[in-house]
Short mmCIF file of N, CA and C in Angstrom, two decimals:
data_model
loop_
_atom_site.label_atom_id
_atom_site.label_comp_id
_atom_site.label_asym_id
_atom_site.label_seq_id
_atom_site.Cartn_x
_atom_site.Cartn_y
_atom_site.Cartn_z
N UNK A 1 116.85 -141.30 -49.25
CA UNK A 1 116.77 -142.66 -48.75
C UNK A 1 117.23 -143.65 -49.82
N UNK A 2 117.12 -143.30 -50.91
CA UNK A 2 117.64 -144.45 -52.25
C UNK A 2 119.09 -144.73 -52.12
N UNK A 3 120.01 -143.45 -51.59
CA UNK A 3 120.96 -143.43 -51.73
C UNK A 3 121.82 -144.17 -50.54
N UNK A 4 120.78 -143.92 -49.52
CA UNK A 4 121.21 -144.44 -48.15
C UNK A 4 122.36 -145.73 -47.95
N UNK A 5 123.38 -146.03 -47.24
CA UNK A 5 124.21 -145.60 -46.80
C UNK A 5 125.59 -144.54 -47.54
N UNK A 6 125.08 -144.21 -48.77
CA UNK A 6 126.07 -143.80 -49.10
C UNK A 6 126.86 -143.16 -48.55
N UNK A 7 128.39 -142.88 -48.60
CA UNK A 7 129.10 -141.90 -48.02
C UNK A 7 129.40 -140.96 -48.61
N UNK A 8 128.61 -140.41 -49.73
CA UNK A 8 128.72 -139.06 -50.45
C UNK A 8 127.91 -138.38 -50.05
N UNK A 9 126.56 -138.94 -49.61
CA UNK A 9 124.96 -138.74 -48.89
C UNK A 9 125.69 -137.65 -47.78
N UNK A 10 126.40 -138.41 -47.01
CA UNK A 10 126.85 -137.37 -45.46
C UNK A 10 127.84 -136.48 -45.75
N UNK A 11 128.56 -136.50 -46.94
CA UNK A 11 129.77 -135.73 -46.80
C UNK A 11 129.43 -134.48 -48.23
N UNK A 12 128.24 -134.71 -48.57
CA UNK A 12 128.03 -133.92 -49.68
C UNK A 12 128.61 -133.89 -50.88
N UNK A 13 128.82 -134.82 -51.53
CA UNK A 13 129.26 -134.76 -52.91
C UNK A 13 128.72 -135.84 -53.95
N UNK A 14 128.24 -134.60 -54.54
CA UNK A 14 127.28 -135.21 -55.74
C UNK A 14 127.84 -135.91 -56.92
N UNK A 15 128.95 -136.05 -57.20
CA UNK A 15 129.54 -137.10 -58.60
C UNK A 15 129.60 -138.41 -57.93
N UNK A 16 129.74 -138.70 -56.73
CA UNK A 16 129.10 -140.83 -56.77
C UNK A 16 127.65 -140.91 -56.59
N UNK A 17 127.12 -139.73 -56.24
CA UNK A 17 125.61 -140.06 -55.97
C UNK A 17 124.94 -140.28 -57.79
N UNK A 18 125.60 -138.94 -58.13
CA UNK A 18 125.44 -138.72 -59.68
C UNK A 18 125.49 -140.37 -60.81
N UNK A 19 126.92 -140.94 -60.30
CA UNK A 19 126.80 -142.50 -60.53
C UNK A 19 126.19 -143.39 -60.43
N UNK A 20 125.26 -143.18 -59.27
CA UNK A 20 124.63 -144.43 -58.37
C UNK A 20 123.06 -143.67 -59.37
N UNK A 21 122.43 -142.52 -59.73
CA UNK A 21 121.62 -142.22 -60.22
C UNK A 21 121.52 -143.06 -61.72
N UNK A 22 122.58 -143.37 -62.09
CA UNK A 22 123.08 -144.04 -64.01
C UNK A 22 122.70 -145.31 -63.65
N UNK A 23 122.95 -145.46 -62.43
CA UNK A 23 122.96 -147.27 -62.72
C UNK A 23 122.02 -147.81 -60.95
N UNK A 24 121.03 -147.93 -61.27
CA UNK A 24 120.10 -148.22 -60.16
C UNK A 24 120.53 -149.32 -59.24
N UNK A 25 120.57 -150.39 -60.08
CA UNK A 25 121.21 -151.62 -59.55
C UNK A 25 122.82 -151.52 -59.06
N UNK A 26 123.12 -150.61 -58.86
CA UNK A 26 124.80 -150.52 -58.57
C UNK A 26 125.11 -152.42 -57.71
N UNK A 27 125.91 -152.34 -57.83
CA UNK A 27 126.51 -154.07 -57.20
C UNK A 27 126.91 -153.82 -56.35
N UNK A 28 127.43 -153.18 -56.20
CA UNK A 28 128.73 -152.98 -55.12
C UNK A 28 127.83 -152.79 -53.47
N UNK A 29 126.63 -151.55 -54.15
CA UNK A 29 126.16 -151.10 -52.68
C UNK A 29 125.21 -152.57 -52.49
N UNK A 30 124.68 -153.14 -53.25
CA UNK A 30 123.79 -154.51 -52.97
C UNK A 30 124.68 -155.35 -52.36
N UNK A 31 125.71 -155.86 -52.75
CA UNK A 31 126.79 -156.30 -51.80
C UNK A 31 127.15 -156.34 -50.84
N UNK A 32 127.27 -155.03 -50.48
CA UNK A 32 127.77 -154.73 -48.92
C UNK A 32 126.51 -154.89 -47.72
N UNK A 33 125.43 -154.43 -48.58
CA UNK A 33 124.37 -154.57 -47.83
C UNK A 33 124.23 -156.23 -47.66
N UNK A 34 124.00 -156.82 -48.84
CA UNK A 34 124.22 -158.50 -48.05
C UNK A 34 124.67 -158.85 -47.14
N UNK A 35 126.50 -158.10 -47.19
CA UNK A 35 127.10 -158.86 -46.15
C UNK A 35 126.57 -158.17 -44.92
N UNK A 36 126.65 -157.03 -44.77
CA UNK A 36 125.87 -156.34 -43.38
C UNK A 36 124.57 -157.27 -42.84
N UNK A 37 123.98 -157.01 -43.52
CA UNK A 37 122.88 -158.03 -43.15
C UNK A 37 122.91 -159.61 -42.77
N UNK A 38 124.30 -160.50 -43.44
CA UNK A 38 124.09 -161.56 -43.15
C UNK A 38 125.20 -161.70 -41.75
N UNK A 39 125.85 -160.61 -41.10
CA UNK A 39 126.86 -160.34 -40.35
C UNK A 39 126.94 -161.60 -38.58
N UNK A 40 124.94 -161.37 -38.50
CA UNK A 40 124.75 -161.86 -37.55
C UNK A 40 123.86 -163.26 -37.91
N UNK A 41 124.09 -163.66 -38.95
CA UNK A 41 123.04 -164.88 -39.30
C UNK A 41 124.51 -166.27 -39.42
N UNK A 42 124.19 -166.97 -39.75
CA UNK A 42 124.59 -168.29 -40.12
C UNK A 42 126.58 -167.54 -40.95
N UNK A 43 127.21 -168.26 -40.81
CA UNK A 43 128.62 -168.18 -40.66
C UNK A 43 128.75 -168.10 -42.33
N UNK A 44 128.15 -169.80 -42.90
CA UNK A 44 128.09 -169.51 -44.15
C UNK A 44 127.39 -168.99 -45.10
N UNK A 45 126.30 -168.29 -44.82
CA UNK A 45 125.51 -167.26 -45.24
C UNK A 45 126.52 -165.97 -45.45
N UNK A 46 127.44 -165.54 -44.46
CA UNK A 46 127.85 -164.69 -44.12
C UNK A 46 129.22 -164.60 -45.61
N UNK A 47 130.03 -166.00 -45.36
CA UNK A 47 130.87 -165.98 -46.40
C UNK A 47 130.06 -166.11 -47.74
N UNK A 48 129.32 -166.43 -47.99
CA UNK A 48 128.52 -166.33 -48.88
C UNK A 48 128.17 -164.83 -49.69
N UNK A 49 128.19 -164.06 -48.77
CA UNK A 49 127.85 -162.92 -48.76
C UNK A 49 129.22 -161.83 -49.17
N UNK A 50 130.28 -162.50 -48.85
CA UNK A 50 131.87 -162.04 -48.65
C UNK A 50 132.01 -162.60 -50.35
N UNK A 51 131.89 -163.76 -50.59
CA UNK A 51 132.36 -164.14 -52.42
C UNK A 51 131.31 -163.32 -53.50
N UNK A 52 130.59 -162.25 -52.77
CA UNK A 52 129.67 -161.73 -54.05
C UNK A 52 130.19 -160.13 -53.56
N UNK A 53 130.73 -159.66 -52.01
CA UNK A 53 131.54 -158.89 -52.36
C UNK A 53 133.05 -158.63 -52.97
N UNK A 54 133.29 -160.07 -52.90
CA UNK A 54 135.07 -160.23 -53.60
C UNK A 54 134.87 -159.52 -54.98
N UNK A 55 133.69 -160.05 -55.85
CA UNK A 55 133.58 -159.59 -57.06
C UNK A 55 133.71 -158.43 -57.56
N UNK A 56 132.91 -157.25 -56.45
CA UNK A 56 132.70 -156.24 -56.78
C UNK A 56 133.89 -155.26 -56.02
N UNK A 57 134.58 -155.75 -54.90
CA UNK A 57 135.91 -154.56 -54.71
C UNK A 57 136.83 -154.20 -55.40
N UNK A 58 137.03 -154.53 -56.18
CA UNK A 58 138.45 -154.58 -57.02
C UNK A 58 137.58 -153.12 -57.59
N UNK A 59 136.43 -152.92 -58.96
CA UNK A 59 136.20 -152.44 -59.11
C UNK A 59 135.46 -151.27 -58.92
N UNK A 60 135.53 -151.57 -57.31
CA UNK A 60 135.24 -150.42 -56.62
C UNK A 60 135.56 -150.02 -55.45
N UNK A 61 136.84 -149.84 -55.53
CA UNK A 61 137.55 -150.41 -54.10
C UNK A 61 137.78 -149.07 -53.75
N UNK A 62 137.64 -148.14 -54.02
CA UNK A 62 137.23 -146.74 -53.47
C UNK A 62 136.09 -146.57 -53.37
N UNK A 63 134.96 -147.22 -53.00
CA UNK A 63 133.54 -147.01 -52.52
C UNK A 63 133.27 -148.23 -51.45
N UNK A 64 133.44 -149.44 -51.92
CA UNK A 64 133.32 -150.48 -50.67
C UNK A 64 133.54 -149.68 -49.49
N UNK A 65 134.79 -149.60 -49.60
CA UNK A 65 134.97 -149.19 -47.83
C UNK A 65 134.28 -148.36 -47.13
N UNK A 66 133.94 -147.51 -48.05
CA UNK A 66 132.91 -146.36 -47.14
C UNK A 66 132.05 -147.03 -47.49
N UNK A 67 130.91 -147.61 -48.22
CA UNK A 67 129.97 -147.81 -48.00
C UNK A 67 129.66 -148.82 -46.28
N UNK A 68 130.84 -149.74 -46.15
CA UNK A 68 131.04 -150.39 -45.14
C UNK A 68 131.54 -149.46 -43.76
N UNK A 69 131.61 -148.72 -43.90
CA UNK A 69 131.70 -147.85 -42.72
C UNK A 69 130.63 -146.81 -42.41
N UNK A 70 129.99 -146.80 -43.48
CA UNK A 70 128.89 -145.95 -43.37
C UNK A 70 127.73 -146.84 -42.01
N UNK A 71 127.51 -147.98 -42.89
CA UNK A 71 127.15 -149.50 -42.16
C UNK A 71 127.31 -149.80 -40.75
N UNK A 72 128.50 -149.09 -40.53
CA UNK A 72 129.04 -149.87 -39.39
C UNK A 72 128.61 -148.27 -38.02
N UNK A 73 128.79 -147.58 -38.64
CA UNK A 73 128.78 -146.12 -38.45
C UNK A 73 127.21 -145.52 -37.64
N UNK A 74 126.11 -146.71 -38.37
CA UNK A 74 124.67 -146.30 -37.48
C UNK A 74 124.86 -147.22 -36.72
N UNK A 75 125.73 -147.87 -36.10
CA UNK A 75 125.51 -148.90 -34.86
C UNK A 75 126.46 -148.44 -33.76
N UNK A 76 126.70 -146.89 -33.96
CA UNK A 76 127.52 -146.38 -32.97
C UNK A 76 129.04 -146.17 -33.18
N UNK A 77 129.17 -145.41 -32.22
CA UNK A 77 130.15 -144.59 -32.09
C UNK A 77 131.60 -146.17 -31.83
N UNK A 78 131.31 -146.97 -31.03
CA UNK A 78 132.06 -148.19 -30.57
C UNK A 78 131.81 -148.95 -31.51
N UNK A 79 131.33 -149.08 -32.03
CA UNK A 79 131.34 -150.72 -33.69
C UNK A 79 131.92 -150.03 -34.52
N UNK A 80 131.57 -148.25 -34.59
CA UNK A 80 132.51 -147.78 -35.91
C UNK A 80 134.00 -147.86 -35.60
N UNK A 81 134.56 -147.36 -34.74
CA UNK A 81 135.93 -147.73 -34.55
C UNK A 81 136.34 -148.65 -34.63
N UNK A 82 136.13 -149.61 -34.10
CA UNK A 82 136.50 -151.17 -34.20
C UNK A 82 136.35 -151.65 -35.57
N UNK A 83 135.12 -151.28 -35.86
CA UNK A 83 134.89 -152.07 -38.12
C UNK A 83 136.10 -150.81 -38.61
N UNK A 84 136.17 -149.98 -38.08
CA UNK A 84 136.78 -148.98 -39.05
C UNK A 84 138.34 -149.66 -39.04
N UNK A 85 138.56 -149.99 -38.08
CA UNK A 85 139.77 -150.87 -38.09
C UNK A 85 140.56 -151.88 -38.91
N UNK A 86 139.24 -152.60 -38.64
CA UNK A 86 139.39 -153.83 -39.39
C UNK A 86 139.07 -153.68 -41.17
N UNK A 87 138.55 -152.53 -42.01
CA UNK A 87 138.16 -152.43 -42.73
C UNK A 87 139.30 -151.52 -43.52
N UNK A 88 139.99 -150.73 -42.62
CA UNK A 88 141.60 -150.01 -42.76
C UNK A 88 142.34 -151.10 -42.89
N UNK A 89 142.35 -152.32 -42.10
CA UNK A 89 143.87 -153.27 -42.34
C UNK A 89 143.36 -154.17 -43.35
N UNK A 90 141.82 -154.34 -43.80
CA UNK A 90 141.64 -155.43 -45.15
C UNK A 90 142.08 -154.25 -46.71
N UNK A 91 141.38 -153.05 -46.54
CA UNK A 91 142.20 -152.63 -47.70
C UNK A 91 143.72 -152.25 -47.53
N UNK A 92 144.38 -151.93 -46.47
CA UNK A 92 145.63 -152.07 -46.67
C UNK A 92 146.56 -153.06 -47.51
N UNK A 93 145.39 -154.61 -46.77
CA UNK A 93 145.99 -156.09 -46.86
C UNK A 93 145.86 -155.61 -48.50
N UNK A 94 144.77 -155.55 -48.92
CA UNK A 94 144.39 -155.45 -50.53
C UNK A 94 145.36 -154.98 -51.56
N UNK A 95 145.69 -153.44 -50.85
CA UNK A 95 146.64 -152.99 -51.88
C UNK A 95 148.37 -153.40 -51.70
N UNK A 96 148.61 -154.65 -50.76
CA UNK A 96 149.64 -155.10 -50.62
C UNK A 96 149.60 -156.03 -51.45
N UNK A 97 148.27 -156.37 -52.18
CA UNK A 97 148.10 -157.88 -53.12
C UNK A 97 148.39 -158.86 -52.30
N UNK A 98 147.58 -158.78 -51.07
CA UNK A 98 147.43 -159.84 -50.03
C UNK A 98 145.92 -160.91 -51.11
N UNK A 99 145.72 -161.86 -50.81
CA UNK A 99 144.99 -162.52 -51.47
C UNK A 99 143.55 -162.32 -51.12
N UNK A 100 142.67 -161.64 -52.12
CA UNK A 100 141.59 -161.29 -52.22
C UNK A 100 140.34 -162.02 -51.32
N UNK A 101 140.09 -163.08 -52.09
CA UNK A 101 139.47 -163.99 -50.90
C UNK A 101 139.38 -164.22 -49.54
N UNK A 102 140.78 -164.46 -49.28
CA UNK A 102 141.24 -164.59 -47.92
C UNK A 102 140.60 -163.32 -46.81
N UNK A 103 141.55 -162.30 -47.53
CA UNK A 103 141.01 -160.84 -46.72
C UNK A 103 140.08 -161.09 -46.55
N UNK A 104 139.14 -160.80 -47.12
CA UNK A 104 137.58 -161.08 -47.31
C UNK A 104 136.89 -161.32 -46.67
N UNK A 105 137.39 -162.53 -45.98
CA UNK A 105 137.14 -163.33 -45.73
C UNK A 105 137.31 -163.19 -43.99
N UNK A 106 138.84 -162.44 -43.86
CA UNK A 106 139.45 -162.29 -42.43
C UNK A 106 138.20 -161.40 -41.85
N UNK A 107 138.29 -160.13 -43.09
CA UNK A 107 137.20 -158.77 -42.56
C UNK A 107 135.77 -159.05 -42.29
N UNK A 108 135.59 -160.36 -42.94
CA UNK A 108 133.92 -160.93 -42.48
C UNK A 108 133.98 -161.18 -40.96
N UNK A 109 134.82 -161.87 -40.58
CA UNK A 109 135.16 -162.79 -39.35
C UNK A 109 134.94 -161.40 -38.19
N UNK A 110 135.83 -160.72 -38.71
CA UNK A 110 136.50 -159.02 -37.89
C UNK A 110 135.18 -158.70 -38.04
N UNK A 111 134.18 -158.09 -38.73
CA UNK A 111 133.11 -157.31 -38.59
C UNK A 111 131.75 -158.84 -37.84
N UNK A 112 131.60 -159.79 -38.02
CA UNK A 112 131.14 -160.01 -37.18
C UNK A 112 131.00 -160.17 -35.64
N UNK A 113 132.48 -160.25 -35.41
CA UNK A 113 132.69 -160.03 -34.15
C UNK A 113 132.62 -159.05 -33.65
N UNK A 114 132.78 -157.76 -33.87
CA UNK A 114 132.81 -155.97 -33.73
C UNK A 114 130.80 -156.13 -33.48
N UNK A 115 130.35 -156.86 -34.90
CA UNK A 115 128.60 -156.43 -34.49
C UNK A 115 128.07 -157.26 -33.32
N UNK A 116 128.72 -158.56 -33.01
CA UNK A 116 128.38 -158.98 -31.93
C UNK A 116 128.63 -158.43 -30.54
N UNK A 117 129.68 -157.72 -30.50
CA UNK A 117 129.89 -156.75 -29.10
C UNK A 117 129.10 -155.86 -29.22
N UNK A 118 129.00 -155.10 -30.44
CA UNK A 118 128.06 -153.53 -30.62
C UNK A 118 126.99 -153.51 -30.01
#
């Protein structure tokens, strides 16, 4: 449960869990969980929540995403496809050096709307 949503948790592999054991406070997973959580609250709560994950993707931009799909993933079979979508074309946007913020910002918009249908 500490580890929970991780996506090493379901797929079995112990060197990010092994990571997340070094450093309790990891950022990245506190992050995502913000924004998940602020998904359905107040708009700017929500971006709020998006400028404290801007910080932490870059340097972990091979874990954000799964952790955000993991997220999206217990609200069904229909929100995961749809976030999985939108969470495929923000890191795409990313590694095109589309502007950090912005994305961010688009994929907040995209996953609240996906949790409001879910």
């Amino acid at each position: 449960a500490r580890f929970h949503p991780h996506p090493a948790l379901r797929l079995g592999r112990p060197g990010p869990l092994n990571a997340l054991e070094r450093d309790a406070d990891f950022p990245a997973r506190d992050a995502v969980a913000a924004l998940v959580a602020s998904l359905e609250g107040p708009l700017d709560t929500a971006f709020e929540a998006t400028g404290r994950l801007a910080d932490v993707w870059e340097p972990n931009d091979d874990l954000v995403p799964g952790l955000l799909r993991e997220h999206a993933r217990e609200r069904g079979y229909g929100v995961y496809v749809r976030a999985d979508a939108a969470i495929e074309a923000a890191t795409a946007a990313l590694a095109g050096y589309a502007h950090r913020a912005l994305t961010l910002k688009r994929l907040t918009l995209a996953l609240r709307d996906v949790w409001s249908v879910g």
